[in-house]
C-alpha positions in Angstrom: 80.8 105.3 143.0 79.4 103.4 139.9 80.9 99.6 139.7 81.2 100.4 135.7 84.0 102.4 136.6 85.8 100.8 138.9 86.8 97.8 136.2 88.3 100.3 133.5 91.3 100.7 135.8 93.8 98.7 138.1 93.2 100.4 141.3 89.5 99.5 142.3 89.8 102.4 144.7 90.6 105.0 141.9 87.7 106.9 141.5 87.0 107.0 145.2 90.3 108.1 145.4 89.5 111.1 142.6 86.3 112.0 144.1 87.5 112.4 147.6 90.6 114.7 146.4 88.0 116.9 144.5 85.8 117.1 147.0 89.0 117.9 149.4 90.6 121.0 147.0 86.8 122.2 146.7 86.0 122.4 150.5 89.2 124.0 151.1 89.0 126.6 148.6 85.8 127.3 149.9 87.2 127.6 153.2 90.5 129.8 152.2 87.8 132.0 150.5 85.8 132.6 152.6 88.0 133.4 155.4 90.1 135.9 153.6 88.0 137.5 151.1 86.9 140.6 153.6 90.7 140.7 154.5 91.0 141.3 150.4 88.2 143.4 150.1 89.1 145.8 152.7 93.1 145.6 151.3 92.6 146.5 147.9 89.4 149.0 149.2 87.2 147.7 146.6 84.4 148.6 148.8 84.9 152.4 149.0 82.4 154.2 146.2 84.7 156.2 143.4 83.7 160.0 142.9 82.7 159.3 139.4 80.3 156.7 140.8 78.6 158.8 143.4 77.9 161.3 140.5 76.4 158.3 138.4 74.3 157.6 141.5 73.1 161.1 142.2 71.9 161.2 138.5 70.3 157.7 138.6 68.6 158.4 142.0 67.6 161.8 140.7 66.2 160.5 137.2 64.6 157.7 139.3 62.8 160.2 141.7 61.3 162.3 138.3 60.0 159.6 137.0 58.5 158.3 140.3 56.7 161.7 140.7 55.9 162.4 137.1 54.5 158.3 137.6 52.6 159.2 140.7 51.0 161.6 139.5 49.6 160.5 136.2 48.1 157.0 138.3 46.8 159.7 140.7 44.8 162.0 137.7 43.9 158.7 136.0 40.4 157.3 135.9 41.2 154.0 134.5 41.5 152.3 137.8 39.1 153.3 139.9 40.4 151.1 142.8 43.2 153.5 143.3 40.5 156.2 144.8 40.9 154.2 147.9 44.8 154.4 148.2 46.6 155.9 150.8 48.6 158.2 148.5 50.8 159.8 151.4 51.5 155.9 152.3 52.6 155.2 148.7 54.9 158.0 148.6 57.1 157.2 151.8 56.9 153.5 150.7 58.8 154.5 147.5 61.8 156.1 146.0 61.5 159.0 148.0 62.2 157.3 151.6 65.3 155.7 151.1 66.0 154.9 154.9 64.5 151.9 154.2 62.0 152.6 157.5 58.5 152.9 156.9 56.9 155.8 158.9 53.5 156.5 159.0 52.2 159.4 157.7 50.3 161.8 160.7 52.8 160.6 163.7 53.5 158.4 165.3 50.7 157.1 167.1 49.0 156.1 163.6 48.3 152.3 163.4 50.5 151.1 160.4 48.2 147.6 160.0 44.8 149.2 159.1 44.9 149.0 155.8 41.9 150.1 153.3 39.2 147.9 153.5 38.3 146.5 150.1 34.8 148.0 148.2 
């Protein structure tokens, strides 16, 4: 700690002394929070998704997939980027919204190499 401060009292040890007690109550909050926060979570079932919200995710999801589609197709039609010729359009579309398993899967099987990508013109 500064020396500054340690003359604007009578204990020289004060502000060691504060520091130290902060830093104690903050490491154990830490530590009480972090142990019992999934006990809490799992109590008061704050993880468990409301009906109403399932129907507000259905509706997103299904506005999301539209517009992906409706998106897709307009870059597909378009001639304004003519480095898009080259895509792998079936790759593009299991990348995106529409695969939400979060695996990527080659299009054609399994046997398809998923690291030969187009080569640049």
């Amino acid at each position: 700690v500064d020396q500054r401060y340690r003359s604007y009292t009578v204990d020289p040890l004060f502000a060691d002394r504060c520091l130290f007690f902060c830093a104690g109550v903050i490491v154990l909050t830490l530590c009480v929070n972090a142990t019992t926060l999934e006990l809490f979570v799992e109590w008061f079932r704050l993880s468990e998704i409301s009906p109403a919200e399932q129907e507000v995710y259905k509706g997103a999801l299904k506005y999301l997939e539209e517009t992906y589609h409706d998106y897709l197709d307009e870059i597909q039609r378009s001639h304004v980027h003519p480095e898009f010729i080259s895509a792998r359009w079936e790759w593009v579309k299991r990348l995106a919204v529409s695969d939400l398993s979060g695996e990527f899967r080659p299009p054609g099987g399994e046997d398809e190499d998923t690291n030969n990508a187009p080569t640049p013109r």
